[in-house]
Amino acid sequence: MRTNKLLAFSEVTLIRATKINIQDAIIEAIVSASKESFENTGVHIRKMPEYYLNVLIAHRLTNIFPSLGYRLEMPVKEALLGLGVNSAENGDDLRDGGRFDIVLTSKKSRKLRHVIEVKRSLSNRQLLKDAKRLKALATERHQSKRLETGFIATVSRLRISPRANNIDGLLDTRMSNIQRCLGSSMNVSCRFQVLDSGLFGFPVNESLVVTVFCLQKS
C-alpha cells in the first residue's frame, strides 16, 4: 500500500506516534530540510551529508511527538545489549558491527521504539539491504513489539521527461522487490510526496521525491 496523502501537523497539538503519523512527520521534516538546505547553502538536499538529514528528522519528530526521544548513529551491538540480546540470530543481515541511522526512543523510559534508516536515493540495492536489516531486527529475540516496525526514508530525484519512470510505477516496483525479498513475515507500505520540479535547487527538469517505507512484522 502506498499513498501521497499527508497529514498536517501542529507542534502544539499532541498526537499519537502511530506509524502513519511518523511517516508523514518524516516526510514533513525532509521537505523542511530541503528548503533550509537550499536557503542556507545554495545546494539541494541530495548534495548534503546524510547526517544533516538525520539530525533534522530526529529534531522534527521529537517536536511533533513529545513522548519520543532519539539516538543518532547508535551502535547495533549497544542496542542489542540494551534489549538483552548478547548474540544476534541474524547478525549478517542486521550488520551488527554497524550503526543505526536514527533510533526513536521513549523519552520517559529510554526504551527503543523504532529504527529509521535514511538514504539519498531509491537504489534498489540499498533499499533491500536496509529492508533485510529491519526484518532481522523485527524478528530478533528482544520481546519488543515496537521494534517490529521500522522505517526507510529516502530522498530521490525524478527526471521530468516523456521517457522518465513514472513515480507510481517506480514505487510499485520497489515495494514489490522489498516484499519479495522479505517474504510473508513482513508487511510493506509507503507514503510519499513529490515536490514541484526545479524547487529547492533542483534542475527545472527534475522533481524531489520523498518516500518513507514502513516495514512491519506480520
CSV table of C-alpha atoms in Angstrom, one decimal:
chain,number,residue,atom,x,y,z
A,1,MET,CA,0.0,0.0,0.0
A,2,ARG,CA,1.3,3.5,-0.8
A,3,THR,CA,-0.3,6.9,-0.7
A,4,ASN,CA,0.8,10.5,-1.1
A,5,LYS,CA,-2.0,11.9,1.2
A,6,LEU,CA,-0.2,13.6,4.1
A,7,LEU,CA,-1.4,14.7,7.4
A,8,ALA,CA,-0.9,18.3,8.6
A,9,PHE,CA,0.9,18.7,11.9
A,10,SER,CA,0.8,21.4,14.6
A,11,GLU,CA,3.6,21.3,17.1
A,12,VAL,CA,1.3,22.5,19.8
A,13,THR,CA,-1.2,19.6,19.2
A,14,LEU,CA,-0.5,16.3,21.0
A,15,ILE,CA,-0.8,13.5,18.5
A,16,ARG,CA,0.0,9.8,18.8
A,17,ALA,CA,3.2,8.4,17.3
A,18,THR,CA,1.4,5.9,15.0
A,19,LYS,CA,3.2,4.5,12.0
A,20,ILE,CA,1.3,6.7,9.6
A,21,ASN,CA,1.9,9.8,11.7
A,22,ILE,CA,5.6,9.0,11.9
A,23,GLN,CA,5.9,8.5,8.2
A,24,ASP,CA,4.2,11.8,7.5
A,25,ALA,CA,6.3,13.6,10.1
A,26,ILE,CA,9.5,12.3,8.4
A,27,ILE,CA,8.3,13.5,5.0
A,28,GLU,CA,7.5,16.9,6.5
A,29,ALA,CA,10.9,17.0,8.1
A,30,ILE,CA,12.7,16.2,4.8
A,31,VAL,CA,10.8,18.8,2.9
A,32,SER,CA,11.6,21.4,5.5
A,33,ALA,CA,15.3,20.3,5.5
A,34,SER,CA,15.3,20.6,1.7
A,35,LYS,CA,14.1,24.2,1.9
A,36,GLU,CA,16.5,25.1,4.7
A,37,SER,CA,19.5,23.5,3.0
A,38,PHE,CA,19.0,25.4,-0.3
A,39,GLU,CA,18.4,28.7,1.5
A,40,ASN,CA,21.5,28.4,3.7
A,41,THR,CA,23.9,26.6,1.4
A,42,GLY,CA,22.7,27.1,-2.1
A,43,VAL,CA,22.8,23.4,-2.9
A,44,HIS,CA,20.0,20.9,-3.0
A,45,ILE,CA,19.4,18.3,-0.2
A,46,ARG,CA,20.9,15.3,-2.1
A,47,LYS,CA,24.3,17.1,-2.0
A,48,MET,CA,24.2,17.5,1.7
A,49,PRO,CA,25.7,14.8,4.1
A,50,GLU,CA,23.2,12.1,5.2
A,51,TYR,CA,23.9,13.1,8.8
A,52,TYR,CA,22.4,16.5,8.2
A,53,LEU,CA,19.1,14.8,7.3
A,54,ASN,CA,19.3,12.5,10.3
A,55,VAL,CA,19.6,15.4,12.7
A,56,LEU,CA,16.7,17.4,11.2
A,57,ILE,CA,14.4,14.4,11.0
A,58,ALA,CA,15.1,13.5,14.7
A,59,HIS,CA,14.5,17.0,15.9
A,60,ARG,CA,11.3,17.3,13.9
A,61,LEU,CA,9.9,14.0,15.2
A,62,THR,CA,10.6,14.9,18.9
A,63,ASN,CA,9.0,18.3,18.4
A,64,ILE,CA,5.9,16.7,17.0
A,65,PHE,CA,5.7,13.8,19.4
A,66,PRO,CA,6.6,14.9,22.9
A,67,SER,CA,6.8,11.3,24.1
A,68,LEU,CA,9.7,10.5,21.8
A,69,GLY,CA,13.5,10.8,22.3
A,70,TYR,CA,16.2,9.7,19.9
A,71,ARG,CA,19.7,8.4,19.4
A,72,LEU,CA,21.8,9.1,16.3
A,73,GLU,CA,24.3,6.6,14.9
A,74,MET,CA,23.6,4.2,17.7
A,75,PRO,CA,25.8,1.1,17.5
A,76,VAL,CA,23.8,-2.0,16.7
A,77,LYS,CA,25.5,-4.1,19.4
A,78,GLU,CA,24.7,-1.5,22.0
A,79,ALA,CA,21.1,-1.5,21.1
A,80,LEU,CA,21.0,-5.3,21.2
A,81,LEU,CA,22.7,-5.5,24.6
A,82,GLY,CA,20.2,-3.0,25.9
A,83,LEU,CA,17.5,-5.4,24.8
A,84,GLY,CA,19.1,-8.3,26.5
A,85,VAL,CA,20.4,-9.9,23.2
A,86,ASN,CA,24.0,-10.9,23.6
A,87,SER,CA,24.3,-12.6,20.2
A,88,ALA,CA,22.1,-11.8,17.2
A,89,GLU,CA,20.4,-14.6,15.4
A,90,ASN,CA,20.8,-12.8,12.0
A,91,GLY,CA,24.0,-10.9,12.5
A,92,ASP,CA,24.8,-10.6,8.8
A,93,ASP,CA,21.5,-9.1,7.8
A,94,LEU,CA,21.4,-7.0,10.9
A,95,ARG,CA,25.0,-5.8,10.2
A,96,ASP,CA,25.6,-5.9,14.0
A,97,GLY,CA,29.1,-4.3,13.6
A,98,GLY,CA,27.5,-1.1,12.3
A,99,ARG,CA,25.2,1.6,13.4
A,100,PHE,CA,21.5,2.6,13.1
A,101,ASP,CA,20.9,6.0,11.5
A,102,ILE,CA,18.2,7.1,13.9
A,103,VAL,CA,16.7,5.2,16.8
A,104,LEU,CA,13.5,6.6,18.3
A,105,THR,CA,13.2,6.0,22.0
A,106,SER,CA,10.7,6.6,24.7
A,107,LYS,CA,11.7,9.9,26.3
A,108,LYS,CA,10.5,8.7,29.7
A,109,SER,CA,11.8,5.2,29.8
A,110,ARG,CA,14.6,5.5,27.2
A,111,LYS,CA,13.4,2.1,25.7
A,112,LEU,CA,14.0,1.7,22.0
A,113,ARG,CA,10.9,2.1,19.9
A,114,HIS,CA,11.7,2.3,16.1
A,115,VAL,CA,14.7,2.4,13.8
A,116,ILE,CA,14.8,4.7,10.8
A,117,GLU,CA,17.4,4.2,8.1
A,118,VAL,CA,17.9,7.2,5.8
A,119,LYS,CA,19.0,7.1,2.1
A,120,ARG,CA,19.6,9.8,-0.5
A,121,SER,CA,18.3,7.6,-3.4
A,122,LEU,CA,15.7,4.9,-4.3
A,123,SER,CA,18.5,2.5,-5.1
A,124,ASN,CA,17.1,-1.0,-5.2
A,125,ARG,CA,20.3,-2.5,-3.7
A,126,GLN,CA,20.3,0.0,-0.8
A,127,LEU,CA,16.6,-0.5,-0.1
A,128,LEU,CA,16.9,-4.3,0.0
A,129,LYS,CA,20.0,-4.1,2.3
A,130,ASP,CA,18.2,-1.9,4.8
A,131,ALA,CA,14.9,-3.9,4.5
A,132,LYS,CA,16.8,-7.1,5.4
A,133,ARG,CA,18.3,-5.2,8.4
A,134,LEU,CA,14.9,-4.0,9.7
A,135,LYS,CA,13.4,-7.5,9.2
A,136,ALA,CA,16.3,-9.0,11.2
A,137,LEU,CA,15.7,-6.6,14.0
A,138,ALA,CA,12.0,-7.1,13.9
A,139,THR,CA,12.4,-10.9,14.3
A,140,GLU,CA,15.2,-10.9,16.9
A,141,ARG,CA,14.6,-12.2,20.5
A,142,HIS,CA,14.0,-8.9,22.1
A,143,GLN,CA,10.3,-9.1,23.2
A,144,SER,CA,9.7,-5.5,21.9
A,145,LYS,CA,6.5,-5.1,19.8
A,146,ARG,CA,7.7,-1.5,18.9
A,147,LEU,CA,10.8,-2.7,17.2
A,148,GLU,CA,8.8,-5.0,15.0
A,149,THR,CA,8.1,-1.8,12.9
A,150,GLY,CA,10.9,0.1,11.2
A,151,PHE,CA,11.2,2.8,8.5
A,152,ILE,CA,13.4,3.6,5.5
A,153,ALA,CA,13.3,7.3,4.5
A,154,THR,CA,14.6,8.2,1.0
A,155,VAL,CA,15.2,11.4,-0.9
A,156,SER,CA,15.5,10.9,-4.6
A,157,ARG,CA,15.2,12.8,-7.9
A,158,LEU,CA,12.6,12.2,-10.6
A,159,ARG,CA,13.5,13.3,-14.1
A,160,ILE,CA,10.6,15.1,-15.8
A,161,SER,CA,10.5,13.8,-19.4
A,162,PRO,CA,8.2,11.6,-21.6
A,163,ARG,CA,10.6,8.7,-21.2
A,164,ALA,CA,11.2,9.1,-17.5
A,165,ASN,CA,10.0,6.5,-15.0
A,166,ASN,CA,6.6,7.3,-13.6
A,167,ILE,CA,6.8,7.6,-9.8
A,168,ASP,CA,3.8,5.3,-9.2
A,169,GLY,CA,5.3,2.6,-11.3
A,170,LEU,CA,8.7,3.1,-9.7
A,171,LEU,CA,7.4,2.8,-6.2
A,172,ASP,CA,5.2,-0.2,-7.1
A,173,THR,CA,8.4,-1.9,-8.4
A,174,ARG,CA,10.4,-1.0,-5.3
A,175,MET,CA,7.7,-2.2,-2.9
A,176,SER,CA,7.3,-5.5,-4.9
A,177,ASN,CA,11.0,-6.1,-4.7
A,178,ILE,CA,11.1,-5.4,-1.0
A,179,GLN,CA,8.1,-7.7,-0.3
A,180,ARG,CA,9.6,-10.4,-2.4
A,181,CYS,CA,12.9,-10.2,-0.6
A,182,LEU,CA,11.3,-10.2,2.9
A,183,GLY,CA,8.6,-12.8,2.3
A,184,SER,CA,5.2,-13.0,4.0
A,185,SER,CA,6.6,-12.5,7.5
A,186,MET,CA,6.8,-8.7,6.9
A,187,ASN,CA,4.2,-6.2,5.6
A,188,VAL,CA,5.5,-3.3,3.4
A,189,SER,CA,3.8,0.0,2.8
A,190,CYS,CA,4.9,3.5,1.9
A,191,ARG,CA,3.9,7.1,1.8
A,192,PHE,CA,5.4,9.8,-0.4
A,193,GLN,CA,5.4,13.3,-1.6
A,194,VAL,CA,6.6,14.7,-4.9
A,195,LEU,CA,7.7,18.4,-4.9
A,196,ASP,CA,7.5,20.7,-7.9
A,197,SER,CA,10.3,20.4,-10.4
A,198,GLY,CA,13.0,23.0,-10.0
A,199,LEU,CA,12.2,23.6,-6.4
A,200,PHE,CA,14.9,23.9,-3.7
A,201,GLY,CA,17.9,23.9,-6.1
A,202,PHE,CA,16.9,21.0,-8.3
A,203,PRO,CA,17.1,21.5,-12.1
A,204,VAL,CA,13.9,22.6,-13.8
A,205,ASN,CA,13.5,19.1,-15.4
A,206,GLU,CA,13.8,17.3,-12.0
A,207,SER,CA,11.5,16.8,-9.1
A,208,LEU,CA,12.3,15.9,-5.5
A,209,VAL,CA,10.6,12.7,-4.3
A,210,VAL,CA,10.4,12.0,-0.6
A,211,THR,CA,9.4,8.4,0.3
A,212,VAL,CA,9.1,6.7,3.7
A,213,PHE,CA,8.7,2.9,3.6
A,214,CYS,CA,7.2,1.2,6.6
A,215,LEU,CA,8.2,-2.4,7.3
A,216,GLN,CA,6.2,-4.2,10.0
A,217,LYS,CA,6.3,-7.8,11.2
A,218,SER,CA,3.1,-9.7,10.1
